[in-house]
């Protein structure tokens, strides 16, 4: 499972207590986010990995479609 950091409180006193609790080991800094870690690491590559597998004609087609959406009305 993939993990993420605990949300930090905005109140300085609560933040200080959380930092002390993490430092002393009373609270674990990481929480499970429910995602598969292998799938999460694959997702970080994003569009570059997808574009590398794609034919140049297909990339150009997608780019034309995106430009038409962006600059069209």
CSV table of N, CA, C and O in Angstrom, one decimal:
chain,number,residue,atom,x,y,z
A,1,UNK,N,0.8,-1.2,0.0
A,1,UNK,CA,0.0,0.0,0.0
A,1,UNK,C,0.9,1.2,0.0
A,1,UNK,O,1.9,1.3,0.6
A,2,UNK,N,0.4,2.2,-0.7
A,2,UNK,CA,1.1,3.5,-0.7
A,2,UNK,C,0.8,4.3,0.5
A,2,UNK,O,-0.3,4.1,1.1
A,3,UNK,N,1.7,5.2,0.9
A,3,UNK,CA,1.5,6.0,2.1
A,3,UNK,C,1.6,7.4,1.8
A,3,UNK,O,2.2,7.8,0.8
A,4,UNK,N,1.0,8.2,2.7
A,4,UNK,CA,1.1,9.7,2.6
A,4,UNK,C,1.3,10.2,4.0
A,4,UNK,O,1.0,9.5,5.0
A,5,UNK,N,1.7,11.5,4.1
A,5,UNK,CA,1.9,12.1,5.4
A,5,UNK,C,0.6,12.4,6.1
A,5,UNK,O,-0.4,12.7,5.5
A,6,UNK,N,0.7,12.5,7.4
A,6,UNK,CA,-0.5,13.0,8.2
A,6,UNK,C,-0.7,14.4,7.9
A,6,UNK,O,0.2,15.2,7.7
A,7,UNK,N,-2.0,14.9,7.8
A,7,UNK,CA,-2.2,16.3,7.6
A,7,UNK,C,-1.7,17.1,8.9
A,7,UNK,O,-1.9,16.6,10.0
A,8,UNK,N,-1.1,18.2,8.6
A,8,UNK,CA,-0.6,19.0,9.7
A,8,UNK,C,-1.7,20.0,10.1
A,8,UNK,O,-2.3,20.7,9.3
A,9,UNK,N,-1.8,20.2,11.4
A,9,UNK,CA,-2.8,21.1,11.9
A,9,UNK,C,-2.3,22.6,11.8
A,9,UNK,O,-1.1,22.8,11.7
A,10,UNK,N,-3.2,23.5,11.6
A,10,UNK,CA,-2.8,24.9,11.4
A,10,UNK,C,-2.5,25.6,12.8
A,10,UNK,O,-1.7,26.5,12.8
A,11,UNK,N,-3.0,25.1,13.9
A,11,UNK,CA,-2.8,25.7,15.2
A,11,UNK,C,-1.3,25.4,15.6
A,11,UNK,O,-0.9,24.2,15.6
A,12,UNK,N,-0.5,26.4,15.9
A,12,UNK,CA,0.9,26.1,16.3
A,12,UNK,C,1.0,25.2,17.5
A,12,UNK,O,2.0,24.4,17.5
A,13,UNK,N,0.2,25.3,18.5
A,13,UNK,CA,0.3,24.4,19.6
A,13,UNK,C,0.0,22.9,19.3
A,13,UNK,O,0.7,22.0,19.7
A,14,UNK,N,-1.0,22.7,18.4
A,14,UNK,CA,-1.3,21.4,18.0
A,14,UNK,C,-0.2,20.8,17.1
A,14,UNK,O,0.1,19.6,17.2
A,15,UNK,N,0.3,21.7,16.2
A,15,UNK,CA,1.4,21.3,15.4
A,15,UNK,C,2.6,20.9,16.2
A,15,UNK,O,3.3,19.9,15.9
A,16,UNK,N,3.0,21.7,17.2
A,16,UNK,CA,4.1,21.4,18.1
A,16,UNK,C,3.9,20.0,18.8
A,16,UNK,O,4.9,19.2,18.8
A,17,UNK,N,2.7,19.8,19.3
A,17,UNK,CA,2.4,18.5,19.9
A,17,UNK,C,2.6,17.3,18.9
A,17,UNK,O,3.2,16.3,19.3
A,18,UNK,N,2.1,17.5,17.7
A,18,UNK,CA,2.2,16.4,16.7
A,18,UNK,C,3.7,16.2,16.4
A,18,UNK,O,4.1,15.0,16.3
A,19,UNK,N,4.5,17.2,16.3
A,19,UNK,CA,5.9,17.0,16.0
A,19,UNK,C,6.6,16.3,17.1
A,19,UNK,O,7.4,15.4,16.8
A,20,UNK,N,6.3,16.6,18.3
A,20,UNK,CA,6.9,15.9,19.5
A,20,UNK,C,6.4,14.5,19.5
A,20,UNK,O,7.2,13.6,19.7
A,21,UNK,N,5.1,14.2,19.2
A,21,UNK,CA,4.6,12.9,19.2
A,21,UNK,C,5.3,12.0,18.1
A,21,UNK,O,5.6,10.9,18.3
A,22,UNK,N,5.5,12.6,16.9
A,22,UNK,CA,6.2,11.9,15.9
A,22,UNK,C,7.6,11.6,16.2
A,22,UNK,O,8.2,10.5,16.0
A,23,UNK,N,8.3,12.6,16.8
A,23,UNK,CA,9.7,12.5,17.2
A,23,UNK,C,9.9,11.4,18.3
A,23,UNK,O,10.9,10.7,18.3
A,24,UNK,N,9.0,11.3,19.2
A,24,UNK,CA,9.1,10.3,20.3
A,24,UNK,C,8.5,9.0,19.9
A,24,UNK,O,8.7,8.0,20.6
A,25,UNK,N,7.9,8.9,18.7
A,25,UNK,CA,7.4,7.6,18.2
A,25,UNK,C,6.0,7.2,18.7
A,25,UNK,O,5.6,6.1,18.5
A,26,UNK,N,5.3,8.2,19.3
A,26,UNK,CA,4.0,7.9,19.8
A,26,UNK,C,3.0,7.8,18.7
A,26,UNK,O,2.0,7.2,18.8
A,27,UNK,N,3.3,8.6,17.6
A,27,UNK,CA,2.4,8.7,16.4
A,27,UNK,C,3.2,8.3,15.2
A,27,UNK,O,4.4,8.8,15.1
A,28,UNK,N,2.7,7.5,14.3
A,28,UNK,CA,3.3,7.2,13.0
A,28,UNK,C,3.0,8.4,12.1
A,28,UNK,O,1.9,8.8,11.9
A,29,UNK,N,4.1,8.9,11.4
A,29,UNK,CA,4.0,10.0,10.5
A,29,UNK,C,3.3,9.6,9.2
A,29,UNK,O,2.7,10.5,8.5
A,30,UNK,N,3.3,8.4,8.8
A,30,UNK,CA,2.7,8.0,7.5
A,30,UNK,C,1.4,7.2,7.7
A,30,UNK,O,1.3,6.5,8.7
A,31,UNK,N,0.5,7.4,6.8
A,31,UNK,CA,-0.8,6.7,6.9
A,31,UNK,C,-1.0,6.1,5.5
A,31,UNK,O,-0.6,6.5,4.5
A,32,UNK,N,-1.7,4.9,5.5
A,32,UNK,CA,-2.1,4.2,4.3
A,32,UNK,C,-3.1,5.0,3.6
A,32,UNK,O,-4.1,5.5,4.1
A,33,UNK,N,-3.0,5.1,2.3
A,33,UNK,CA,-4.0,5.9,1.5
A,33,UNK,C,-4.8,4.9,0.6
A,33,UNK,O,-5.6,5.4,-0.1
A,34,UNK,N,-4.6,3.6,0.7
A,34,UNK,CA,-5.5,2.7,0.1
A,34,UNK,C,-5.1,2.3,-1.3
A,34,UNK,O,-5.8,1.6,-2.0
A,35,UNK,N,-4.0,2.9,-1.9
A,35,UNK,CA,-3.6,2.6,-3.2
A,35,UNK,C,-2.5,1.6,-3.2
A,35,UNK,O,-1.8,1.4,-2.2
A,36,UNK,N,-2.4,0.8,-4.3
A,36,UNK,CA,-1.3,-0.1,-4.5
A,36,UNK,C,-0.1,0.6,-4.8
A,36,UNK,O,-0.1,1.5,-5.6
A,37,UNK,N,1.0,0.4,-4.0
A,37,UNK,CA,2.2,1.2,-4.2
A,37,UNK,C,2.8,1.0,-5.6
A,37,UNK,O,3.4,1.9,-6.2
A,38,UNK,N,2.7,-0.2,-6.2
A,38,UNK,CA,3.2,-0.4,-7.5
A,38,UNK,C,2.5,0.4,-8.5
A,38,UNK,O,3.0,1.0,-9.4
A,39,UNK,N,1.1,0.4,-8.4
A,39,UNK,CA,0.3,1.2,-9.3
A,39,UNK,C,0.6,2.7,-9.1
A,39,UNK,O,0.6,3.5,-10.1
A,40,UNK,N,0.8,3.1,-7.9
A,40,UNK,CA,1.0,4.5,-7.6
A,40,UNK,C,2.4,5.0,-8.2
A,40,UNK,O,2.5,6.1,-8.7
A,41,UNK,N,3.4,4.1,-8.1
A,41,UNK,CA,4.7,4.5,-8.7
A,41,UNK,C,4.6,4.6,-10.2
A,41,UNK,O,5.3,5.4,-10.9
A,42,UNK,N,3.8,3.7,-10.8
A,42,UNK,CA,3.6,3.8,-12.3
A,42,UNK,C,2.9,5.1,-12.7
A,42,UNK,O,3.2,5.6,-13.8
A,43,UNK,N,2.0,5.6,-11.9
A,43,UNK,CA,1.3,6.8,-12.2
A,43,UNK,C,2.1,8.0,-12.2
A,43,UNK,O,1.8,9.0,-12.8
A,44,UNK,N,3.3,8.0,-11.5
A,44,UNK,CA,4.1,9.2,-11.5
A,44,UNK,C,4.8,9.4,-12.8
A,44,UNK,O,5.2,10.5,-13.0
A,45,UNK,N,4.9,8.4,-13.7
A,45,UNK,CA,5.5,8.7,-15.0
A,45,UNK,C,4.6,9.4,-15.9
A,45,UNK,O,5.0,10.1,-16.8
A,46,UNK,N,3.3,9.3,-15.7
A,46,UNK,CA,2.3,10.1,-16.4
A,46,UNK,C,2.3,10.0,-17.9
A,46,UNK,O,2.5,9.0,-18.5
A,47,UNK,N,2.2,11.2,-18.5
A,47,UNK,CA,2.0,11.3,-19.9
A,47,UNK,C,3.3,11.0,-20.7
A,47,UNK,O,3.3,10.6,-21.9
A,48,UNK,N,4.5,11.1,-20.1
A,48,UNK,CA,5.7,10.9,-20.8
A,48,UNK,C,5.8,9.4,-21.2
A,48,UNK,O,6.2,9.1,-22.3
A,49,UNK,N,5.5,8.5,-20.3
A,49,UNK,CA,5.5,7.1,-20.6
A,49,UNK,C,4.5,6.7,-21.7
A,49,UNK,O,4.7,5.9,-22.6
A,50,UNK,N,3.3,7.3,-21.6
A,50,UNK,CA,2.3,7.1,-22.6
A,50,UNK,C,2.7,7.6,-24.0
A,50,UNK,O,2.5,6.9,-25.0
A,51,UNK,N,3.3,8.8,-24.0
A,51,UNK,CA,3.7,9.4,-25.3
A,51,UNK,C,4.9,8.6,-25.9
A,51,UNK,O,4.9,8.5,-27.1
A,52,UNK,N,5.7,8.0,-25.1
A,52,UNK,CA,6.8,7.2,-25.6
A,52,UNK,C,6.3,6.0,-26.3
A,52,UNK,O,7.0,5.5,-27.3
A,53,UNK,N,5.2,5.4,-25.9
A,53,UNK,CA,4.7,4.2,-26.5
A,53,UNK,C,3.9,4.5,-27.7
A,53,UNK,O,3.6,3.6,-28.5
A,54,UNK,N,3.4,5.7,-27.9
A,54,UNK,CA,2.5,6.1,-28.9
A,54,UNK,C,3.2,6.4,-30.3
A,54,UNK,O,4.4,6.9,-30.3
A,55,UNK,N,2.5,6.1,-31.4
A,55,UNK,CA,3.1,6.5,-32.7
A,55,UNK,C,3.1,8.0,-32.9
A,55,UNK,O,2.2,8.7,-32.3
A,56,UNK,N,4.1,8.5,-33.6
A,56,UNK,CA,4.1,10.0,-33.8
A,56,UNK,C,2.8,10.5,-34.4
A,56,UNK,O,2.4,11.7,-34.1
A,57,UNK,N,2.2,9.8,-35.3
A,57,UNK,CA,1.0,10.3,-36.0
A,57,UNK,C,-0.1,10.4,-34.9
A,57,UNK,O,-0.9,11.4,-34.9
A,58,UNK,N,-0.2,9.5,-34.0
A,58,UNK,CA,-1.2,9.5,-33.0
A,58,UNK,C,-1.0,10.7,-32.0
A,58,UNK,O,-1.9,11.4,-31.6
A,59,UNK,N,0.3,10.9,-31.7
A,59,UNK,CA,0.6,12.1,-30.8
A,59,UNK,C,0.2,13.4,-31.5
A,59,UNK,O,-0.3,14.3,-30.8
A,60,UNK,N,0.5,13.5,-32.8
A,60,UNK,CA,0.2,14.7,-33.5
A,60,UNK,C,-1.3,14.9,-33.6
A,60,UNK,O,-1.8,16.0,-33.4
A,61,UNK,N,-2.1,13.8,-33.7
A,61,UNK,CA,-3.5,13.9,-33.7
A,61,UNK,C,-4.1,14.4,-32.4
A,61,UNK,O,-4.9,15.3,-32.4
A,62,UNK,N,-3.5,13.9,-31.3
A,62,UNK,CA,-4.0,14.3,-30.0
A,62,UNK,C,-3.6,15.8,-29.8
A,62,UNK,O,-4.4,16.5,-29.2
A,63,UNK,N,-2.4,16.2,-30.2
A,63,UNK,CA,-2.0,17.6,-30.0
A,63,UNK,C,-2.9,18.5,-30.8
A,63,UNK,O,-3.2,19.6,-30.3
A,64,UNK,N,-3.2,18.1,-32.1
A,64,UNK,CA,-4.2,19.0,-32.8
A,64,UNK,C,-5.5,19.1,-32.2
A,64,UNK,O,-6.1,20.2,-32.1
A,65,UNK,N,-6.0,18.0,-31.6
A,65,UNK,CA,-7.3,18.0,-30.9
A,65,UNK,C,-7.2,18.9,-29.7
A,65,UNK,O,-8.1,19.7,-29.4
A,66,UNK,N,-6.1,18.8,-28.9
A,66,UNK,CA,-6.0,19.6,-27.7
A,66,UNK,C,-5.8,21.1,-28.1
A,66,UNK,O,-6.4,22.0,-27.4
A,67,UNK,N,-5.1,21.4,-29.2
A,67,UNK,CA,-5.0,22.8,-29.6
A,67,UNK,C,-6.3,23.4,-30.0
A,67,UNK,O,-6.7,24.5,-29.8
A,68,UNK,N,-7.1,22.6,-30.7
A,68,UNK,CA,-8.4,23.0,-31.2
A,68,UNK,C,-9.3,23.3,-30.0
A,68,UNK,O,-10.1,24.3,-30.0
A,69,UNK,N,-9.3,22.5,-29.0
A,69,UNK,CA,-10.1,22.7,-27.8
A,69,UNK,C,-9.6,24.0,-27.0
A,69,UNK,O,-10.4,24.8,-26.5
A,70,UNK,N,-8.3,24.1,-27.0
A,70,UNK,CA,-7.7,25.2,-26.2
A,70,UNK,C,-8.0,26.6,-26.9
A,70,UNK,O,-8.3,27.6,-26.2
A,71,UNK,N,-7.8,26.6,-28.2
A,71,UNK,CA,-7.9,27.9,-28.9
A,71,UNK,C,-9.2,28.1,-29.6
A,71,UNK,O,-9.5,29.2,-30.1
A,72,UNK,N,-10.0,27.1,-29.7
A,72,UNK,CA,-11.3,27.2,-30.4
A,72,UNK,C,-12.3,27.9,-29.4
A,72,UNK,O,-12.0,28.2,-28.3
A,73,UNK,N,-13.5,28.1,-29.9
A,73,UNK,CA,-14.5,28.7,-29.0
A,73,UNK,C,-15.3,27.7,-28.3
A,73,UNK,O,-15.2,27.1,-27.5
